[in-house]
PDB file of C-alpha atoms in Angstrom:
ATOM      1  CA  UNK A 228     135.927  96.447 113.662  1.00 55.00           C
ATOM      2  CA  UNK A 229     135.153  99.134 116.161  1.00 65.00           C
ATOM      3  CA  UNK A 230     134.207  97.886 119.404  1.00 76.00           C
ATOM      4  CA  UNK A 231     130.235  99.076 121.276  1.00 74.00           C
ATOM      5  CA  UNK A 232     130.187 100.897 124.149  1.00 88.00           C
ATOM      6  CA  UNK A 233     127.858  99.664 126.511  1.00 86.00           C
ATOM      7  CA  UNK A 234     125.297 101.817 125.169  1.00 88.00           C
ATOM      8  CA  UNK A 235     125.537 101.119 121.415  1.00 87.00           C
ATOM      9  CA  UNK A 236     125.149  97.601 122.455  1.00 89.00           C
ATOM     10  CA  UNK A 237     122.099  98.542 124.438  1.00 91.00           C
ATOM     11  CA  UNK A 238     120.508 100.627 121.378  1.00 91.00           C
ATOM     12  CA  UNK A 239     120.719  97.344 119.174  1.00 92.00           C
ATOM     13  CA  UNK A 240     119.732  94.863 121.097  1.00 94.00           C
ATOM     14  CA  UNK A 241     116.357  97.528 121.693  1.00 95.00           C
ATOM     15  CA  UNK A 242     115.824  97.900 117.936  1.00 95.00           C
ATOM     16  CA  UNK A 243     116.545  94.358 117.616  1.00 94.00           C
ATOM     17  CA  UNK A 244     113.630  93.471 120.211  1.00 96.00           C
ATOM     18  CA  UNK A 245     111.288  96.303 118.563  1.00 96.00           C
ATOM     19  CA  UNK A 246     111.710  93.935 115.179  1.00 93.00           C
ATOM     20  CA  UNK A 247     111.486  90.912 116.409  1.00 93.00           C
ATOM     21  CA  UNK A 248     108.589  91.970 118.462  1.00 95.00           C
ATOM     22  CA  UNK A 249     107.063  93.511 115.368  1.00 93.00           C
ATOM     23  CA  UNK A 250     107.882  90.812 112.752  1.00 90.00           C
ATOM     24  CA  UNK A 251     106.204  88.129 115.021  1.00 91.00           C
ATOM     25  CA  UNK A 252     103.018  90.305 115.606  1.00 93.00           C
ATOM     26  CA  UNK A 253     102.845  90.904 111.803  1.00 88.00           C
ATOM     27  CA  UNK A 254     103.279  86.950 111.585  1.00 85.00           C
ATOM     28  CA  UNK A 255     100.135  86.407 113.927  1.00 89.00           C
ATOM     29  CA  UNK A 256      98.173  89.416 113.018  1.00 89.00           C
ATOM     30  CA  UNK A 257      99.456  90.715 109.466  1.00 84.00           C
ATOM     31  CA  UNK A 258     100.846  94.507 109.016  1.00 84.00           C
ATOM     32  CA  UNK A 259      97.502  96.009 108.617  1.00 85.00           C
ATOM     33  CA  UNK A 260      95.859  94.477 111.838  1.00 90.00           C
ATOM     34  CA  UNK A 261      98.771  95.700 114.183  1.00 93.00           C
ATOM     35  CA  UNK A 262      99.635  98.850 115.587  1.00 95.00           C
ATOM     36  CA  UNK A 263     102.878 100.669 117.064  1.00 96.00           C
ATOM     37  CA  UNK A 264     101.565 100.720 120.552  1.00 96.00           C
ATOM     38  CA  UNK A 265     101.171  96.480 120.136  1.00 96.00           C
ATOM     39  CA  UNK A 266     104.448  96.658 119.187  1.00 96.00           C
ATOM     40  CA  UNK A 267     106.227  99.068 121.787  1.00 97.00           C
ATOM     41  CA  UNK A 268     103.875  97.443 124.478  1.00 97.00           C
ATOM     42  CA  UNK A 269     105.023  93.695 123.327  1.00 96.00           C
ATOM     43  CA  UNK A 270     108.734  94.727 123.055  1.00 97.00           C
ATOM     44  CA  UNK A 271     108.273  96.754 126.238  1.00 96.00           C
ATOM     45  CA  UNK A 272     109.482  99.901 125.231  1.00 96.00           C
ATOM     46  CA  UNK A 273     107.547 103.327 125.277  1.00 96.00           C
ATOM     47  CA  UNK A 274     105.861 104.376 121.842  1.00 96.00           C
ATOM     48  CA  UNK A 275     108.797 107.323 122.028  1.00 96.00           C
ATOM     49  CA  UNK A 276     111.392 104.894 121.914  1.00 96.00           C
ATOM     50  CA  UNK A 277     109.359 102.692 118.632  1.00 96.00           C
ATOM     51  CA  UNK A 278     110.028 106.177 116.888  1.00 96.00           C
ATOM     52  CA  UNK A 279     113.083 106.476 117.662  1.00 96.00           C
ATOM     53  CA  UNK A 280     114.341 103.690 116.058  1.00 96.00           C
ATOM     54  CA  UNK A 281     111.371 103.590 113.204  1.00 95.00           C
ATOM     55  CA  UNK A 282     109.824 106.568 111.399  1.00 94.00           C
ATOM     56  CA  UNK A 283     106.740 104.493 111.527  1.00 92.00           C
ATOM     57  CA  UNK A 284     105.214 101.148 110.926  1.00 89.00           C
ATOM     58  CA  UNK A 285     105.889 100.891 107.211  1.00 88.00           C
ATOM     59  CA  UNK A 286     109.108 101.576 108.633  1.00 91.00           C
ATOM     60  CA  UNK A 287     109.550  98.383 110.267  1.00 90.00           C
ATOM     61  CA  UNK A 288     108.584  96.720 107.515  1.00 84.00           C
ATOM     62  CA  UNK A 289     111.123  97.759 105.243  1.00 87.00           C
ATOM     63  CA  UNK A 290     113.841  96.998 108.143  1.00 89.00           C
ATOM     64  CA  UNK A 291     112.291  93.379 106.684  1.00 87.00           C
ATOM     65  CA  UNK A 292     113.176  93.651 103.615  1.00 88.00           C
ATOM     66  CA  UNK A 293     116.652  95.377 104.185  1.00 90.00           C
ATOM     67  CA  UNK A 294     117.637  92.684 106.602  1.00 89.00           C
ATOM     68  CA  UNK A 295     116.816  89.890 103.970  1.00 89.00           C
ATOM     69  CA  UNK A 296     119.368  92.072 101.340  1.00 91.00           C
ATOM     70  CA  UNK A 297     121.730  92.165 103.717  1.00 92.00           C
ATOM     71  CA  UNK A 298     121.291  88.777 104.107  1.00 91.00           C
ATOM     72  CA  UNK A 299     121.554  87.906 100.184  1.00 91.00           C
ATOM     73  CA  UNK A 300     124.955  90.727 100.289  1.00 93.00           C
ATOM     74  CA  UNK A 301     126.668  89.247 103.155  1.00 92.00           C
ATOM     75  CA  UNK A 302     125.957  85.229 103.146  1.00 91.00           C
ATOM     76  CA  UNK A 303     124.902  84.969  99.679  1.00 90.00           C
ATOM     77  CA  UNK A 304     126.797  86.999  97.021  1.00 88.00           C
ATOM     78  CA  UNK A 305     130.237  85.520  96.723  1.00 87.00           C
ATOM     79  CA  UNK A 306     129.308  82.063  98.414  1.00 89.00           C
ATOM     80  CA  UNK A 307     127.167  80.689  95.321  1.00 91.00           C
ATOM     81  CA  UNK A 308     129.152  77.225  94.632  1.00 90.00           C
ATOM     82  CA  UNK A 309     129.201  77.045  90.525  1.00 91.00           C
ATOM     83  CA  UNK A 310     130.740  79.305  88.243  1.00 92.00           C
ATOM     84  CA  UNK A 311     128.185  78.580  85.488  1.00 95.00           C
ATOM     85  CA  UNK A 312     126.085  81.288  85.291  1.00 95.00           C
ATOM     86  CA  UNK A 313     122.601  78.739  84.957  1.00 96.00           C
ATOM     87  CA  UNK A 314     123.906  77.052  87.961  1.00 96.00           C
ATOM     88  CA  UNK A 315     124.014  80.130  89.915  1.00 96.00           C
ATOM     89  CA  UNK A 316     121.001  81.331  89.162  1.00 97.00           C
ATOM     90  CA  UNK A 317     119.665  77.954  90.708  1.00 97.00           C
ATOM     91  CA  UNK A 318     121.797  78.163  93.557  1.00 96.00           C
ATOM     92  CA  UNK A 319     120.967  81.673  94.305  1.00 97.00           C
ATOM     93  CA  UNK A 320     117.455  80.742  94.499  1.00 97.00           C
ATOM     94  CA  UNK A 321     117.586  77.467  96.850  1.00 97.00           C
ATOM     95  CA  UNK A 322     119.445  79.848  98.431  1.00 95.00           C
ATOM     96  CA  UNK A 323     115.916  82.226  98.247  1.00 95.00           C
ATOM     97  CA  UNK A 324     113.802  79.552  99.286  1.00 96.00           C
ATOM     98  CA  UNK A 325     116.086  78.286 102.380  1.00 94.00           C
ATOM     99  CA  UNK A 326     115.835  81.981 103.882  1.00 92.00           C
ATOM    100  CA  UNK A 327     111.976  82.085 103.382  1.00 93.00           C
ATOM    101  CA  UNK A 328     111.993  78.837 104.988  1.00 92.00           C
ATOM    102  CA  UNK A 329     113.685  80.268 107.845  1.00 90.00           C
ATOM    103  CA  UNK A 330     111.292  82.600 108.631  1.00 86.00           C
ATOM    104  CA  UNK A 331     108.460  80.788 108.503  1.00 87.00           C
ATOM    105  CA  UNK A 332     105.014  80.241 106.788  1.00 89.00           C
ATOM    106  CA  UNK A 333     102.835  82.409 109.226  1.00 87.00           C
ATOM    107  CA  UNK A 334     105.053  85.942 108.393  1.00 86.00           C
ATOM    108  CA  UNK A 335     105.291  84.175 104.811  1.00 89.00           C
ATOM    109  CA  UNK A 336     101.711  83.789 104.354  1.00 88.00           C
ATOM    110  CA  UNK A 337     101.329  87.613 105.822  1.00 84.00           C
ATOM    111  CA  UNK A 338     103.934  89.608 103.176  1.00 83.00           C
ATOM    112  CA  UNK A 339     102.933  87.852 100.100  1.00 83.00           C
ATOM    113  CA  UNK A 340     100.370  89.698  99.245  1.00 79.00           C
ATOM    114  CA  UNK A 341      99.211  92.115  96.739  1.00 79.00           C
ATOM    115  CA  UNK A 342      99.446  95.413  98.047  1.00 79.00           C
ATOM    116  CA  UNK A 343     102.696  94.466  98.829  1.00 78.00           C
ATOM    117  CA  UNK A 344     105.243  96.581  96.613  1.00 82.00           C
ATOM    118  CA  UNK A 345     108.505  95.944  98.479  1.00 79.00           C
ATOM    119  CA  UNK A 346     109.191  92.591  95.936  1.00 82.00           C
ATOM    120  CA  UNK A 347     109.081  95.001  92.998  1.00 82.00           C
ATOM    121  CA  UNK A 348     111.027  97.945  94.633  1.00 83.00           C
ATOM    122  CA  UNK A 349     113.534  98.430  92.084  1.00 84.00           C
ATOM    123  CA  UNK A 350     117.645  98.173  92.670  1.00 86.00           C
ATOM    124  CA  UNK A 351     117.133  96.187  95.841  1.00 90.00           C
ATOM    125  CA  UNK A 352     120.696  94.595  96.751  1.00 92.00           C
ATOM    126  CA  UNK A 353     118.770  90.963  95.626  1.00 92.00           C
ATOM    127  CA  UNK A 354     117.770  91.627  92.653  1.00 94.00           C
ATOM    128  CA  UNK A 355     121.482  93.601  91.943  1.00 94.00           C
ATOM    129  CA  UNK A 356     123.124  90.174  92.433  1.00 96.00           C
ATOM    130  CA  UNK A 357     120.711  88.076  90.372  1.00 96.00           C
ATOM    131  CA  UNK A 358     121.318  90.945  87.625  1.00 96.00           C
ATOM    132  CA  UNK A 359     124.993  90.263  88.170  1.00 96.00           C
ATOM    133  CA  UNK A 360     125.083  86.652  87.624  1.00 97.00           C
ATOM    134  CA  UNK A 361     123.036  87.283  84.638  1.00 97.00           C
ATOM    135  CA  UNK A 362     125.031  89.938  82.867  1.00 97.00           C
ATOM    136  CA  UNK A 363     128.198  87.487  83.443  1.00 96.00           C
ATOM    137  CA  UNK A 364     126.262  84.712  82.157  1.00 96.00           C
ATOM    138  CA  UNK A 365     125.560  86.951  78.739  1.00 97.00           C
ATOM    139  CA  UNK A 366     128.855  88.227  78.724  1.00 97.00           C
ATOM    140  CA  UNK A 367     130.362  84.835  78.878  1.00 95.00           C
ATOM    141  CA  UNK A 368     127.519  83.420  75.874  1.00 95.00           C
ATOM    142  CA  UNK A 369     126.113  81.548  78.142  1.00 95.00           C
ATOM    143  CA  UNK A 370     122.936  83.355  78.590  1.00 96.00           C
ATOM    144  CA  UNK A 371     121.473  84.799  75.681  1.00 94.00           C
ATOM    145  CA  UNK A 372     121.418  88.759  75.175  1.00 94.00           C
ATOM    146  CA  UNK A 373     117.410  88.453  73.446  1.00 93.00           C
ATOM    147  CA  UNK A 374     116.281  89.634  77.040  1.00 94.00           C
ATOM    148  CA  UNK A 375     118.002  92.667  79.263  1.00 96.00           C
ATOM    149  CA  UNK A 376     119.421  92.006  82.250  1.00 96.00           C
ATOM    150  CA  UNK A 377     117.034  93.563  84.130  1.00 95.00           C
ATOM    151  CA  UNK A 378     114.337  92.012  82.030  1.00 96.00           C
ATOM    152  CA  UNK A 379     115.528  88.197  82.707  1.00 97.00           C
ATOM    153  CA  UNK A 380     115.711  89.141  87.385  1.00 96.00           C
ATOM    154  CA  UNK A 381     112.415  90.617  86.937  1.00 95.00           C
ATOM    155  CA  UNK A 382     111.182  87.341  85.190  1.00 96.00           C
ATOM    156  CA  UNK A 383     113.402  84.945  87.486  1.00 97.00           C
ATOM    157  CA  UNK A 384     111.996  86.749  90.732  1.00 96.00           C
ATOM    158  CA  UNK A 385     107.931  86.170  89.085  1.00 95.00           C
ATOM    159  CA  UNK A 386     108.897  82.364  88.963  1.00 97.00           C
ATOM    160  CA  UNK A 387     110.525  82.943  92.289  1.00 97.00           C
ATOM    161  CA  UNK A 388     107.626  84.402  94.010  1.00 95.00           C
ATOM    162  CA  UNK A 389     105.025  82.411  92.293  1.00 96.00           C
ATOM    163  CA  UNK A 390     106.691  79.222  93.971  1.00 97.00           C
ATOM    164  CA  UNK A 391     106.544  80.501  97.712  1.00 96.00           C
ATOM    165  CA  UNK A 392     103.125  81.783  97.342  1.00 95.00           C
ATOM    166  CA  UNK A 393     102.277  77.891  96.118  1.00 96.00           C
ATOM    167  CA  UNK A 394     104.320  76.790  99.287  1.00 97.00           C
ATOM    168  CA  UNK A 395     101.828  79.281 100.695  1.00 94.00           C
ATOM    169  CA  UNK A 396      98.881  78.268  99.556  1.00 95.00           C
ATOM    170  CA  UNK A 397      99.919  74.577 100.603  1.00 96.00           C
ATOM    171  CA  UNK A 398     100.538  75.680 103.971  1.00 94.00           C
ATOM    172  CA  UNK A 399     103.743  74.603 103.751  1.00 94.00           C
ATOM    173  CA  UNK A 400     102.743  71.743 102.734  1.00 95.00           C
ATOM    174  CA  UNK A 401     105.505  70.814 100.089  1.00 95.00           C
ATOM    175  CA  UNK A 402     109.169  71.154  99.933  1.00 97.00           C
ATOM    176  CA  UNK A 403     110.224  74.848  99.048  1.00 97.00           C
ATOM    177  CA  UNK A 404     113.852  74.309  98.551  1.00 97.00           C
ATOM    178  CA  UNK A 405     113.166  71.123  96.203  1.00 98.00           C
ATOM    179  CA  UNK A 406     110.200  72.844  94.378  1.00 98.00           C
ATOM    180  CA  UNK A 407     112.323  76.151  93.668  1.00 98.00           C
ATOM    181  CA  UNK A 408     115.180  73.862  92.536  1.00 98.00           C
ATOM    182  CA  UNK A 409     113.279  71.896  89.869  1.00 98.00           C
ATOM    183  CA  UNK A 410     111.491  74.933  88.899  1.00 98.00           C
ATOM    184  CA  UNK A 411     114.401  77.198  88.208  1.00 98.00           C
ATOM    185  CA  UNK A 412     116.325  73.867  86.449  1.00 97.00           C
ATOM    186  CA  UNK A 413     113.227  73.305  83.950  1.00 96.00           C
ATOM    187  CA  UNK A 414     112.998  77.416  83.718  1.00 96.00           C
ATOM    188  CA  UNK A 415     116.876  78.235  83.343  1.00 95.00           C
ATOM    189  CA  UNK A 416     117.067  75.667  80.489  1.00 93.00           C
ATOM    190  CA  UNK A 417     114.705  77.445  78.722  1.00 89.00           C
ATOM    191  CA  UNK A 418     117.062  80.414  79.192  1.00 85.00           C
ATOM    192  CA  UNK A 419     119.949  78.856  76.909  1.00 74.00           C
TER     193      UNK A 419
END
């Protein structure tokens, strides 16, 4: 690993504030109800340096997104437990749940919505390791081949989603991480 200077370490730690800044105003407010100036003026940084580090609001919310897939490349990819395929697939989305947990119902309740396309951008880091565990699942027999690969995340990730936007709707008011288990158990079993 290369070591910062001074001022790379300074540079992160801005961007860093300019997200966390923005995430938590997004949280309060939603996406649409904020503006870069709330968001320069609450990480107190000039609008000038916002755009340095993001194009643009959308921007920001992206950095979001690619955060959580680093997240799911780094901490999640090669850590899943099981080697059976079903397992994983379970695993990987307790896994899912724990990191929505983490950042909380207010941001939660302001992403999951409609006009929101990020969940179904396609070849997002996520969804490539879901895809993974399935293709070694039908490679193995496990899983069967009647459905693509691509076909079966895209499914998984509907079940997924439809689960935290019930935690959602509950404000919170159920367990996420025991919800998503049983629900991926009952719907994995169908998968064999």
């Amino acid at each position: 690993m290369t070591k910062l200077t001074s001022r790379a370490k300074q540079a992160v730690e801005t961007k860093n504030r300019i997200y966390e800044c923005g995430v938590n105003l997004i949280g309060k407010y939603g996406f649409d109800q904020i503006t870069v100036e709330q968001i320069a003026s609450e990480a107190g940084v000039s609008v000038g340096t916002y755009y340095y580090y993001f194009e643009s609001k959308f921007e920001l919310f992206k950095e979001m997104f690619k955060r959580a897939d680093e997240y799911f490349l780094n901490k999640i990819a090669d850590n899943l437990e099981s080697n059976i395929a079903l397992e994983q697939i379970v695993e990987f989305f307790e896994k899912y749940a724990d990191f929505t947990y983490e950042n909380g119902i207010e941001i939660v309740k302001k992403i999951y919505i409609s006009n929101n396309k990020m969940f179904i951008t396609e070849n997002r880091p996520m969804q490539t390791i879901l895809q993974s565990i399935i293709e070694k699942g039908q490679s193995s027999g496990e899983i069967p081949k009647s459905m693509s690969s691509i076909e079966l995340t895209n499914m998984l990730f509907l079940v997924g989603r439809g689960v935290i936007f019930d935690w959602c709707l509950r404000d919170g008011n159920i367990n996420l991480k025991a919800t998503m288990k049983k629900v991926m158990g009952i719907v994995t079993k169908g998968l064999n």
